[in-house]
Amino acid sequence: MGLVTDRPRRISVLGATGSVGMNTLDLVARDPERYAVEALTANRDVAKLVAQVRAFRPAVAVVADPDRYGDLKAAIVGTGTEAAAGPKALVEAASRPADWVMAAIVGAAGLAPTVAAIRTGAIVAVANKECLVSAGAIVTAEVAKHRATLLPVDSEHNAIFQVFDFARREAIERIVLTASGGPFLNADRATMARATPAQAVAHPRWNMGAKISVDSATMMNKGLEVIEAHFLFGLPETAIDVVIHPQSVIHSMVGYVDGSVLAQLGTTDMRIPISFALAWPTRMNTPAARLDLASLGSLTFERPDLGRFPALALARDALKAGGAAPTILNAANEVAVDAFLAGRIGFLDIAGVVECVLEGKWPGPPATIDDVLAIDRDARRDAQAVMSGHNSTRKAKAT
Ligand code: NAD
Ligand code: MG
């Protein structure tokens, strides 16, 4: 009997209209015969989603925002793609049988759909780091229970995955996450205090969505990645180092007990880690620019400055504390980043808001996704309260 490998791979992209989603579809479009697109989802960008429906002909297209349902439905009439809207439809789309699912929704909003995809037992490529921060232990338990495969897409975790000897875990001493340092690597506190959203999202190396760009500027992104690495690779916080590497050529490293350090290098093009997840366990060609080390000349490294980047320390503390702390950290950060992007708080207030919320009372550790969502909701409310100064029980550090 021949192998059934000729049929196209059924793939779904959650968060298709975002930076990671579009990079994923760019790779798919280069070899369309190989893939059959099952579901594409977006938050509310109907125009972009409709263009993707026309190009990829998915079985279903979903907008999370129910108010956009009419626009979506009208625009894709006759394409053969079913239109759907709302959070339930998002989870249903993620639950449809697929061989491979890209989880690229930003924020805890991606948690329920990502878990739904995991429950189908599919290969799930995870870009949505917030779901691992917010519900890491629950997500990894669901992966084991449903025999799903989680492949890290975040460039650092993808790099580690590529050089991590899973068969000899005992030989691994530590991992080292590299960080570009973001746009304010060398800025003083006064400059950071005045930083505008436009300055904060102007990442020196990567072109990404607004939220992760602001997280990179505060270095909360690296903090979230330390927590993400803990859950993906099962290492304690003390075995996860962070080093600033402004050129972003080395995407991360694994240190072994003999003193060897293995690294993955490449240009800053997300299509490289995405392709690794898409082609896994093989590799595929990508149009990404090739590394030219001689032109680069030198690679530099330095220790992160926790004084100017307190968000990294907050995330480490949340991981050490465990329980509800990472869920609270993530939710408060999402609310604070939104408020910064909307011009409601200053750049340095982001970490201040997160710290204030974490100083409040914590519920017990979440045991289910519903527990996580309840803790997330309360932490969002607390963050709003801190920002509007209505919080009598906490010092207003946010100003
Ligand atoms: P983005 O903002 O460009 O795209 C986010 C996607 O999620 C969009 O399709 C948007 O429509 C959808 N979305 C947003 N809010 C939603 C909601 N409430 N419900 C349903 N869908 C919603 O973000 P991005 O830069 O592509 O990042 C996506 C995820 O990947 C994030 O978790 C980010 O941390 C991670 N990541 C991104 C990069 C990158 O290069 N952009 C690198 C590493 C990790
Ligand atoms: Mg990253």
Short mmCIF file of C-alpha atoms and ligand atoms in Angstrom, two decimals:
data_model
loop_
_atom_site.label_atom_id
_atom_site.label_comp_id
_atom_site.label_asym_id
_atom_site.label_seq_id
_atom_site.Cartn_x
_atom_site.Cartn_y
_atom_site.Cartn_z
CA MET A 1 0.00 0.00 0.00
CA GLY A 2 1.36 3.41 -0.93
CA LEU A 3 1.69 6.24 1.55
CA VAL A 4 -1.16 8.72 1.52
CA THR A 5 1.07 11.72 1.10
CA ASP A 6 -0.26 13.17 -2.14
CA ARG A 7 -3.33 14.86 -0.79
CA PRO A 8 -2.79 18.53 0.03
CA ARG A 9 -2.12 19.33 3.68
CA ARG A 10 -5.14 20.88 5.34
CA ILE A 11 -4.03 24.02 7.14
CA SER A 12 -5.74 26.74 9.16
CA VAL A 13 -4.35 30.15 10.05
CA LEU A 14 -5.75 31.82 13.18
CA GLY A 15 -4.87 35.51 13.03
CA ALA A 16 -4.38 35.33 9.26
CA THR A 17 -4.42 39.10 8.71
CA GLY A 18 -1.60 39.85 11.14
CA SER A 19 2.13 40.00 10.60
CA VAL A 20 2.76 36.30 11.35
CA GLY A 21 -0.45 35.23 9.59
CA MET A 22 0.51 37.05 6.39
CA ASN A 23 4.05 35.68 6.47
CA THR A 24 2.56 32.20 6.82
CA LEU A 25 0.25 32.70 3.83
CA ASP A 26 3.15 34.14 1.84
CA LEU A 27 4.89 30.76 2.18
CA VAL A 28 1.69 28.88 1.37
CA ALA A 29 1.17 30.98 -1.77
CA ARG A 30 4.57 29.92 -3.09
CA ASP A 31 3.44 26.29 -3.34
CA PRO A 32 -0.38 26.42 -3.41
CA GLU A 33 -0.84 22.86 -4.70
CA ARG A 34 0.59 21.45 -1.49
CA TYR A 35 -2.05 23.00 0.75
CA ALA A 36 -5.80 23.08 1.19
CA VAL A 37 -6.77 25.97 3.43
CA GLU A 38 -9.46 25.04 5.94
CA ALA A 39 -9.98 28.19 8.04
CA LEU A 40 -8.72 31.77 8.07
CA THR A 41 -9.57 34.11 10.93
CA ALA A 42 -9.21 37.82 11.67
CA ASN A 43 -10.32 40.23 14.35
CA ARG A 44 -12.07 42.88 12.24
CA ASP A 45 -9.99 43.57 9.13
CA VAL A 46 -12.61 42.38 6.63
CA ALA A 47 -10.89 43.87 3.57
CA LYS A 48 -7.70 41.91 4.17
CA LEU A 49 -9.57 38.73 5.07
CA VAL A 50 -11.67 38.95 1.90
CA ALA A 51 -8.53 39.30 -0.23
CA GLN A 52 -7.17 36.18 1.49
CA VAL A 53 -10.43 34.31 0.88
CA ARG A 54 -10.15 35.08 -2.83
CA ALA A 55 -6.52 33.97 -2.94
CA PHE A 56 -6.74 30.82 -0.77
CA ARG A 57 -10.37 29.67 -0.96
CA PRO A 58 -10.66 28.43 2.63
CA ALA A 59 -13.67 26.36 3.72
CA VAL A 60 -14.50 29.03 6.31
CA ALA A 61 -13.49 32.63 7.08
CA VAL A 62 -14.19 34.11 10.51
CA VAL A 63 -14.15 37.62 11.93
CA ALA A 64 -14.01 37.78 15.73
CA ASP A 65 -15.98 41.03 15.76
CA PRO A 66 -19.67 40.11 15.17
CA ASP A 67 -20.40 43.61 13.82
CA ARG A 68 -18.31 42.77 10.75
CA TYR A 69 -20.27 39.66 9.85
CA GLY A 70 -22.53 41.37 7.30
CA ASP A 71 -19.59 42.94 5.44
CA LEU A 72 -17.70 39.67 5.33
CA LYS A 73 -20.68 37.62 4.20
CA ALA A 74 -21.63 40.07 1.44
CA ALA A 75 -18.08 40.31 0.14
CA ILE A 76 -17.46 36.57 -0.18
CA VAL A 77 -20.79 35.51 -1.59
CA GLY A 78 -20.18 33.08 -4.45
CA THR A 79 -16.61 32.22 -3.43
CA GLY A 80 -17.62 28.91 -1.84
CA THR A 81 -16.19 30.04 1.50
CA GLU A 82 -18.54 30.06 4.46
CA ALA A 83 -18.59 33.28 6.53
CA ALA A 84 -18.83 33.26 10.33
CA ALA A 85 -18.33 35.70 13.19
CA GLY A 86 -17.88 35.95 16.94
CA PRO A 87 -15.77 34.20 19.56
CA LYS A 88 -17.72 30.93 19.32
CA ALA A 89 -17.25 30.77 15.57
CA LEU A 90 -13.53 31.37 16.11
CA VAL A 91 -13.30 28.33 18.38
CA GLU A 92 -15.39 26.28 15.93
CA ALA A 93 -13.07 27.22 13.07
CA ALA A 94 -10.05 26.24 15.16
CA SER A 95 -11.73 22.90 15.97
CA ARG A 96 -12.18 21.91 12.33
CA PRO A 97 -9.99 18.97 11.36
CA ALA A 98 -6.68 20.18 9.97
CA ASP A 99 -3.18 18.74 9.71
CA TRP A 100 -1.48 21.97 10.68
CA VAL A 101 -2.72 25.09 12.46
CA MET A 102 -0.90 28.39 12.83
CA ALA A 103 -1.90 30.03 16.14
CA ALA A 104 -1.09 33.68 15.40
CA ILE A 105 -3.80 35.65 17.19
CA VAL A 106 -2.27 38.29 19.44
CA GLY A 107 -2.94 38.20 23.18
CA ALA A 108 -5.01 36.07 25.52
CA ALA A 109 -7.80 36.37 22.93
CA GLY A 110 -5.96 33.53 21.20
CA LEU A 111 -6.17 31.15 24.15
CA ALA A 112 -9.52 29.47 23.49
CA PRO A 113 -8.96 29.02 19.73
CA THR A 114 -5.41 27.76 20.26
CA VAL A 115 -6.58 25.20 22.83
CA ALA A 116 -9.40 24.18 20.46
CA ALA A 117 -6.81 23.49 17.75
CA ILE A 118 -4.68 21.50 20.22
CA ARG A 119 -7.72 19.38 21.13
CA THR A 120 -7.98 18.18 17.51
CA GLY A 121 -4.53 16.59 17.90
CA ALA A 122 -3.14 18.66 15.02
CA ILE A 123 0.34 20.04 14.63
CA VAL A 124 -0.05 23.50 16.13
CA ALA A 125 2.55 26.13 15.28
CA VAL A 126 2.42 28.60 18.17
CA ALA A 127 3.26 32.24 17.62
CA ASN A 128 0.67 33.37 20.19
CA LYS A 129 3.07 33.49 23.16
CA GLU A 130 0.50 35.11 25.44
CA CYS A 131 -1.51 31.88 25.59
CA LEU A 132 1.57 30.03 26.88
CA VAL A 133 2.29 32.76 29.43
CA SER A 134 -1.29 32.96 30.60
CA ALA A 135 -2.06 29.23 30.71
CA GLY A 136 1.25 27.43 30.16
CA ALA A 137 0.69 24.40 32.38
CA ILE A 138 -2.86 23.88 31.12
CA VAL A 139 -1.88 24.27 27.46
CA THR A 140 0.99 21.78 27.75
CA ALA A 141 -1.27 19.31 29.57
CA GLU A 142 -3.83 19.60 26.75
CA VAL A 143 -1.06 18.95 24.22
CA ALA A 144 -0.08 15.73 26.02
CA LYS A 145 -3.69 14.62 26.52
CA HIS A 146 -4.67 15.07 22.88
CA ARG A 147 -1.30 13.95 21.45
CA ALA A 148 -0.99 17.22 19.60
CA THR A 149 2.37 18.58 18.48
CA LEU A 150 3.36 22.08 19.51
CA LEU A 151 5.98 23.77 17.34
CA PRO A 152 7.38 27.10 18.53
CA VAL A 153 7.31 29.93 15.98
CA ASP A 154 8.62 32.74 18.17
CA SER A 155 12.09 33.16 16.64
CA GLU A 156 13.98 32.52 19.89
CA HIS A 157 12.01 29.41 20.80
CA ASN A 158 12.17 28.16 17.25
CA ALA A 159 15.96 28.61 17.38
CA ILE A 160 16.16 26.67 20.66
CA PHE A 161 13.87 23.97 19.29
CA GLN A 162 16.25 23.53 16.36
CA VAL A 163 19.31 22.92 18.57
CA PHE A 164 17.72 21.35 21.67
CA ASP A 165 18.64 17.69 22.12
CA PHE A 166 15.27 16.38 23.33
CA ALA A 167 16.69 12.85 23.59
CA ARG A 168 19.37 14.02 26.05
CA ARG A 169 17.66 16.62 28.19
CA GLU A 170 20.00 15.85 31.08
CA ALA A 171 22.88 17.17 28.98
CA ILE A 172 21.27 20.62 28.75
CA GLU A 173 22.50 23.11 31.32
CA ARG A 174 20.71 26.28 30.25
CA ILE A 175 19.24 28.14 27.34
CA VAL A 176 20.09 31.68 26.32
CA LEU A 177 17.42 33.90 24.77
CA THR A 178 18.82 36.73 22.70
CA ALA A 179 17.09 40.12 22.73
CA SER A 180 17.64 42.98 20.31
CA GLY A 181 17.01 45.46 23.11
CA GLY A 182 14.37 47.27 21.03
CA PRO A 183 14.30 50.92 20.00
CA PHE A 184 15.24 52.25 23.47
CA LEU A 185 18.24 50.06 24.14
CA ASN A 186 20.48 53.09 24.67
CA ALA A 187 17.84 55.65 25.66
CA ASP A 188 17.85 57.30 29.09
CA ARG A 189 14.80 57.23 31.38
CA ALA A 190 13.80 60.80 30.48
CA THR A 191 13.70 59.91 26.77
CA MET A 192 11.76 56.73 27.54
CA ALA A 193 9.26 58.69 29.65
CA ARG A 194 8.47 60.86 26.61
CA ALA A 195 8.43 58.00 24.08
CA THR A 196 5.47 58.09 21.68
CA PRO A 197 3.62 55.03 20.34
CA ALA A 198 5.18 55.66 16.90
CA GLN A 199 8.69 55.58 18.40
CA ALA A 200 7.94 52.50 20.48
CA VAL A 201 6.60 50.43 17.57
CA ALA A 202 9.54 51.32 15.31
CA HIS A 203 11.51 48.15 16.03
CA PRO A 204 15.10 48.34 14.79
CA ARG A 205 15.25 44.74 13.48
CA TRP A 206 11.82 43.16 13.05
CA ASN A 207 8.63 44.31 11.39
CA MET A 208 5.83 43.05 13.67
CA GLY A 209 2.36 43.84 15.03
CA ALA A 210 1.93 46.85 17.35
CA LYS A 211 1.53 44.92 20.61
CA ILE A 212 4.67 42.80 20.34
CA SER A 213 6.60 45.84 19.11
CA VAL A 214 5.71 47.78 22.26
CA ASP A 215 6.54 44.69 24.34
CA SER A 216 9.95 44.61 22.66
CA ALA A 217 10.49 48.26 23.55
CA THR A 218 9.70 47.66 27.26
CA MET A 219 11.44 44.25 27.09
CA MET A 220 8.28 42.71 28.52
CA ASN A 221 8.49 40.68 25.33
CA LYS A 222 11.67 39.02 26.57
CA GLY A 223 10.04 38.46 29.95
CA LEU A 224 7.05 36.80 28.29
CA GLU A 225 9.53 34.72 26.28
CA VAL A 226 11.31 33.53 29.44
CA ILE A 227 7.93 32.25 30.68
CA GLU A 228 7.12 30.81 27.25
CA ALA A 229 10.48 28.99 27.23
CA HIS A 230 9.83 27.57 30.70
CA PHE A 231 6.61 25.93 29.52
CA LEU A 232 7.90 24.84 26.09
CA PHE A 233 11.19 23.33 27.26
CA GLY A 234 10.46 22.44 30.88
CA LEU A 235 13.41 24.39 32.30
CA PRO A 236 13.44 26.30 35.59
CA GLU A 237 13.64 30.10 35.53
CA THR A 238 17.27 29.92 36.73
CA ALA A 239 18.29 27.95 33.60
CA ILE A 240 16.87 30.57 31.20
CA ASP A 241 19.32 33.40 30.53
CA VAL A 242 18.76 36.56 28.51
CA VAL A 243 21.50 38.40 26.65
CA ILE A 244 21.17 41.58 24.59
CA HIS A 245 22.38 41.07 21.03
CA PRO A 246 21.43 44.17 19.01
CA GLN A 247 22.19 42.69 15.57
CA SER A 248 19.60 39.88 16.03
CA VAL A 249 21.66 37.40 14.04
CA ILE A 250 21.84 34.68 16.69
CA HIS A 251 18.21 33.91 17.47
CA SER A 252 18.96 31.95 20.68
CA MET A 253 21.25 29.24 22.09
CA VAL A 254 21.35 26.03 24.09
CA GLY A 255 24.24 25.46 26.52
CA TYR A 256 25.27 21.87 27.28
CA VAL A 257 26.99 20.39 30.37
CA ASP A 258 30.30 20.02 28.52
CA GLY A 259 30.44 23.77 27.90
CA SER A 260 29.32 23.57 24.26
CA VAL A 261 26.83 26.18 23.11
CA LEU A 262 24.70 25.53 20.01
CA ALA A 263 22.99 28.44 18.28
CA GLN A 264 20.67 29.05 15.35
CA LEU A 265 21.47 32.05 13.16
CA GLY A 266 19.62 33.75 10.33
CA THR A 267 18.40 37.05 8.94
CA THR A 268 15.44 38.73 10.67
CA ASP A 269 12.72 37.26 8.49
CA MET A 270 9.90 35.45 10.30
CA ARG A 271 9.40 33.27 7.24
CA ILE A 272 12.44 31.27 8.42
CA PRO A 273 10.97 30.08 11.76
CA ILE A 274 7.48 29.82 10.23
CA SER A 275 8.83 27.65 7.40
CA PHE A 276 10.59 25.42 9.93
CA ALA A 277 7.23 24.79 11.61
CA LEU A 278 5.40 24.42 8.29
CA ALA A 279 7.83 21.91 6.79
CA TRP A 280 8.68 20.11 10.06
CA PRO A 281 10.20 17.55 10.34
CA THR A 282 11.82 18.43 7.01
CA ARG A 283 12.83 21.84 5.68
CA MET A 284 11.60 23.93 2.80
CA ASN A 285 13.08 26.63 0.63
CA THR A 286 12.30 30.22 1.65
CA PRO A 287 12.96 33.54 -0.11
CA ALA A 288 14.47 35.00 3.10
CA ALA A 289 17.68 36.97 2.61
CA ARG A 290 20.74 34.86 3.38
CA LEU A 291 23.15 35.73 6.16
CA ASP A 292 26.34 37.46 5.10
CA LEU A 293 28.51 37.42 8.22
CA ALA A 294 31.51 39.07 6.60
CA SER A 295 29.40 42.11 5.68
CA LEU A 296 27.99 42.23 9.18
CA GLY A 297 31.51 42.37 10.58
CA SER A 298 30.79 41.97 14.27
CA LEU A 299 28.22 40.60 16.65
CA THR A 300 27.93 42.21 20.07
CA PHE A 301 26.41 41.17 23.38
CA GLU A 302 25.58 42.86 26.67
CA ARG A 303 23.66 42.24 29.86
CA PRO A 304 20.08 43.59 30.06
CA ASP A 305 19.66 46.67 32.26
CA LEU A 306 16.87 45.74 34.65
CA GLY A 307 16.81 49.29 36.02
CA ARG A 308 15.67 50.75 32.70
CA PHE A 309 13.72 47.64 31.71
CA PRO A 310 11.85 46.60 34.88
CA ALA A 311 9.28 44.60 32.87
CA LEU A 312 11.83 41.82 32.39
CA ALA A 313 12.30 41.50 36.16
CA LEU A 314 8.52 41.58 36.72
CA ALA A 315 8.07 38.67 34.33
CA ARG A 316 10.86 36.66 35.97
CA ASP A 317 9.30 37.28 39.38
CA ALA A 318 5.89 36.18 38.05
CA LEU A 319 7.40 32.95 36.72
CA LYS A 320 9.15 32.27 40.05
CA ALA A 321 5.92 32.96 41.95
CA GLY A 322 3.93 30.75 39.59
CA GLY A 323 0.21 30.11 40.13
CA ALA A 324 -1.93 32.98 38.89
CA ALA A 325 0.98 35.45 38.61
CA PRO A 326 1.88 34.92 34.91
CA THR A 327 -1.82 35.16 33.94
CA ILE A 328 -2.14 38.44 35.85
CA LEU A 329 1.14 39.79 34.45
CA ASN A 330 0.03 39.06 30.90
CA ALA A 331 -3.46 40.52 31.25
CA ALA A 332 -2.27 43.71 32.98
CA ASN A 333 0.40 44.15 30.33
CA GLU A 334 -2.10 43.79 27.47
CA VAL A 335 -4.33 46.46 28.99
CA ALA A 336 -1.40 48.78 29.70
CA VAL A 337 0.01 48.40 26.17
CA ASP A 338 -3.42 49.17 24.69
CA ALA A 339 -3.67 52.27 26.89
CA PHE A 340 -0.17 53.39 25.85
CA LEU A 341 -1.01 52.91 22.15
CA ALA A 342 -4.20 54.94 22.70
CA GLY A 343 -2.20 57.76 24.30
CA ARG A 344 -3.75 57.26 27.75
CA ILE A 345 -0.55 56.47 29.67
CA GLY A 346 3.15 57.07 29.17
CA PHE A 347 5.69 54.49 28.08
CA LEU A 348 7.21 53.98 31.55
CA ASP A 349 3.73 53.61 33.03
CA ILE A 350 3.30 50.26 31.26
CA ALA A 351 5.56 48.38 33.67
CA GLY A 352 4.19 50.54 36.51
CA VAL A 353 0.63 49.40 35.85
CA VAL A 354 1.69 45.75 35.66
CA GLU A 355 3.61 46.03 38.93
CA CYS A 356 0.64 47.68 40.69
CA VAL A 357 -1.75 44.97 39.55
CA LEU A 358 0.66 42.24 40.66
CA GLU A 359 0.83 43.86 44.10
CA GLY A 360 -2.86 43.07 44.57
CA LYS A 361 -4.30 39.87 45.98
CA TRP A 362 -3.86 36.78 43.81
CA PRO A 363 -6.43 34.04 43.40
CA GLY A 364 -5.27 30.41 43.57
CA PRO A 365 -3.53 28.76 40.64
CA PRO A 366 -5.81 28.24 37.62
CA ALA A 367 -6.76 24.60 37.01
CA THR A 368 -8.85 25.08 33.87
CA ILE A 369 -9.04 27.42 30.90
CA ASP A 370 -12.14 28.96 32.49
CA ASP A 371 -10.10 29.72 35.63
CA VAL A 372 -7.47 31.41 33.45
CA LEU A 373 -10.12 33.47 31.67
CA ALA A 374 -11.62 34.56 35.02
CA ILE A 375 -8.21 35.61 36.40
CA ASP A 376 -7.48 37.37 33.11
CA ARG A 377 -10.77 39.28 33.30
CA ASP A 378 -10.18 40.40 36.90
CA ALA A 379 -6.60 41.49 36.19
CA ARG A 380 -7.82 43.55 33.21
CA ARG A 381 -10.37 45.26 35.46
CA ASP A 382 -7.67 45.92 38.08
CA ALA A 383 -5.35 47.38 35.44
CA GLN A 384 -8.10 49.75 34.26
CA ALA A 385 -8.73 50.74 37.88
CA VAL A 386 -5.02 51.43 38.47
CA MET A 387 -4.92 53.62 35.37
CA SER A 388 -7.97 55.63 36.31
CA GLY A 389 -6.61 56.11 39.82
CA HIS A 390 -9.67 54.50 41.39
CA ASN A 391 -7.65 52.00 43.28
CA SER A 392 -7.55 52.76 46.96
CA THR A 393 -5.77 49.60 48.04
CA ARG A 394 -2.68 50.08 45.90
CA LYS A 395 -0.03 52.71 45.63
CA ALA A 396 -0.46 54.51 42.33
CA LYS A 397 2.90 53.69 40.83
CA ALA A 398 1.52 54.22 37.38
CA THR A 399 2.29 57.91 37.19
P1 NAD B 1 -0.69 41.34 14.60
O1 NAD B 1 -1.28 42.38 15.45
O2 NAD B 1 0.01 41.75 13.35
O3 NAD B 1 -1.83 40.28 14.17
C1 NAD B 1 -2.68 39.73 15.10
C2 NAD B 1 -3.74 38.87 14.43
O4 NAD B 1 -4.69 38.47 15.44
C3 NAD B 1 -4.56 39.59 13.37
O5 NAD B 1 -4.96 38.66 12.37
C4 NAD B 1 -5.77 40.09 14.12
O6 NAD B 1 -6.88 40.28 13.29
C5 NAD B 1 -5.99 38.95 15.09
N1 NAD B 1 -6.63 39.39 16.34
C6 NAD B 1 -6.29 40.45 17.11
N2 NAD B 1 -7.11 40.53 18.16
C7 NAD B 1 -7.99 39.52 18.08
C8 NAD B 1 -9.10 39.09 18.86
N3 NAD B 1 -9.47 39.77 19.97
N4 NAD B 1 -9.76 38.01 18.48
C9 NAD B 1 -9.42 37.33 17.36
N5 NAD B 1 -8.39 37.69 16.56
C10 NAD B 1 -7.67 38.77 16.92
O7 NAD B 1 0.26 40.48 15.52
P2 NAD B 1 1.56 39.64 15.10
O8 NAD B 1 2.74 40.51 15.15
O9 NAD B 1 1.27 38.84 13.89
O10 NAD B 1 1.68 38.66 16.35
C11 NAD B 1 0.81 37.56 16.54
C12 NAD B 1 1.34 36.72 17.70
O11 NAD B 1 2.61 36.20 17.32
C13 NAD B 1 1.57 37.51 18.97
O12 NAD B 1 1.29 36.70 20.07
C14 NAD B 1 3.06 37.82 18.93
O13 NAD B 1 3.62 37.97 20.22
C15 NAD B 1 3.60 36.59 18.25
N6 NAD B 1 4.86 36.81 17.53
C16 NAD B 1 4.90 37.67 16.48
C17 NAD B 1 6.08 37.87 15.79
C18 NAD B 1 6.14 38.78 14.59
O14 NAD B 1 7.14 38.79 13.87
N7 NAD B 1 5.11 39.55 14.29
C19 NAD B 1 7.25 37.22 16.20
C20 NAD B 1 7.17 36.36 17.29
C21 NAD B 1 5.98 36.16 17.94
MG MG B 2 10.60 36.52 19.90
#
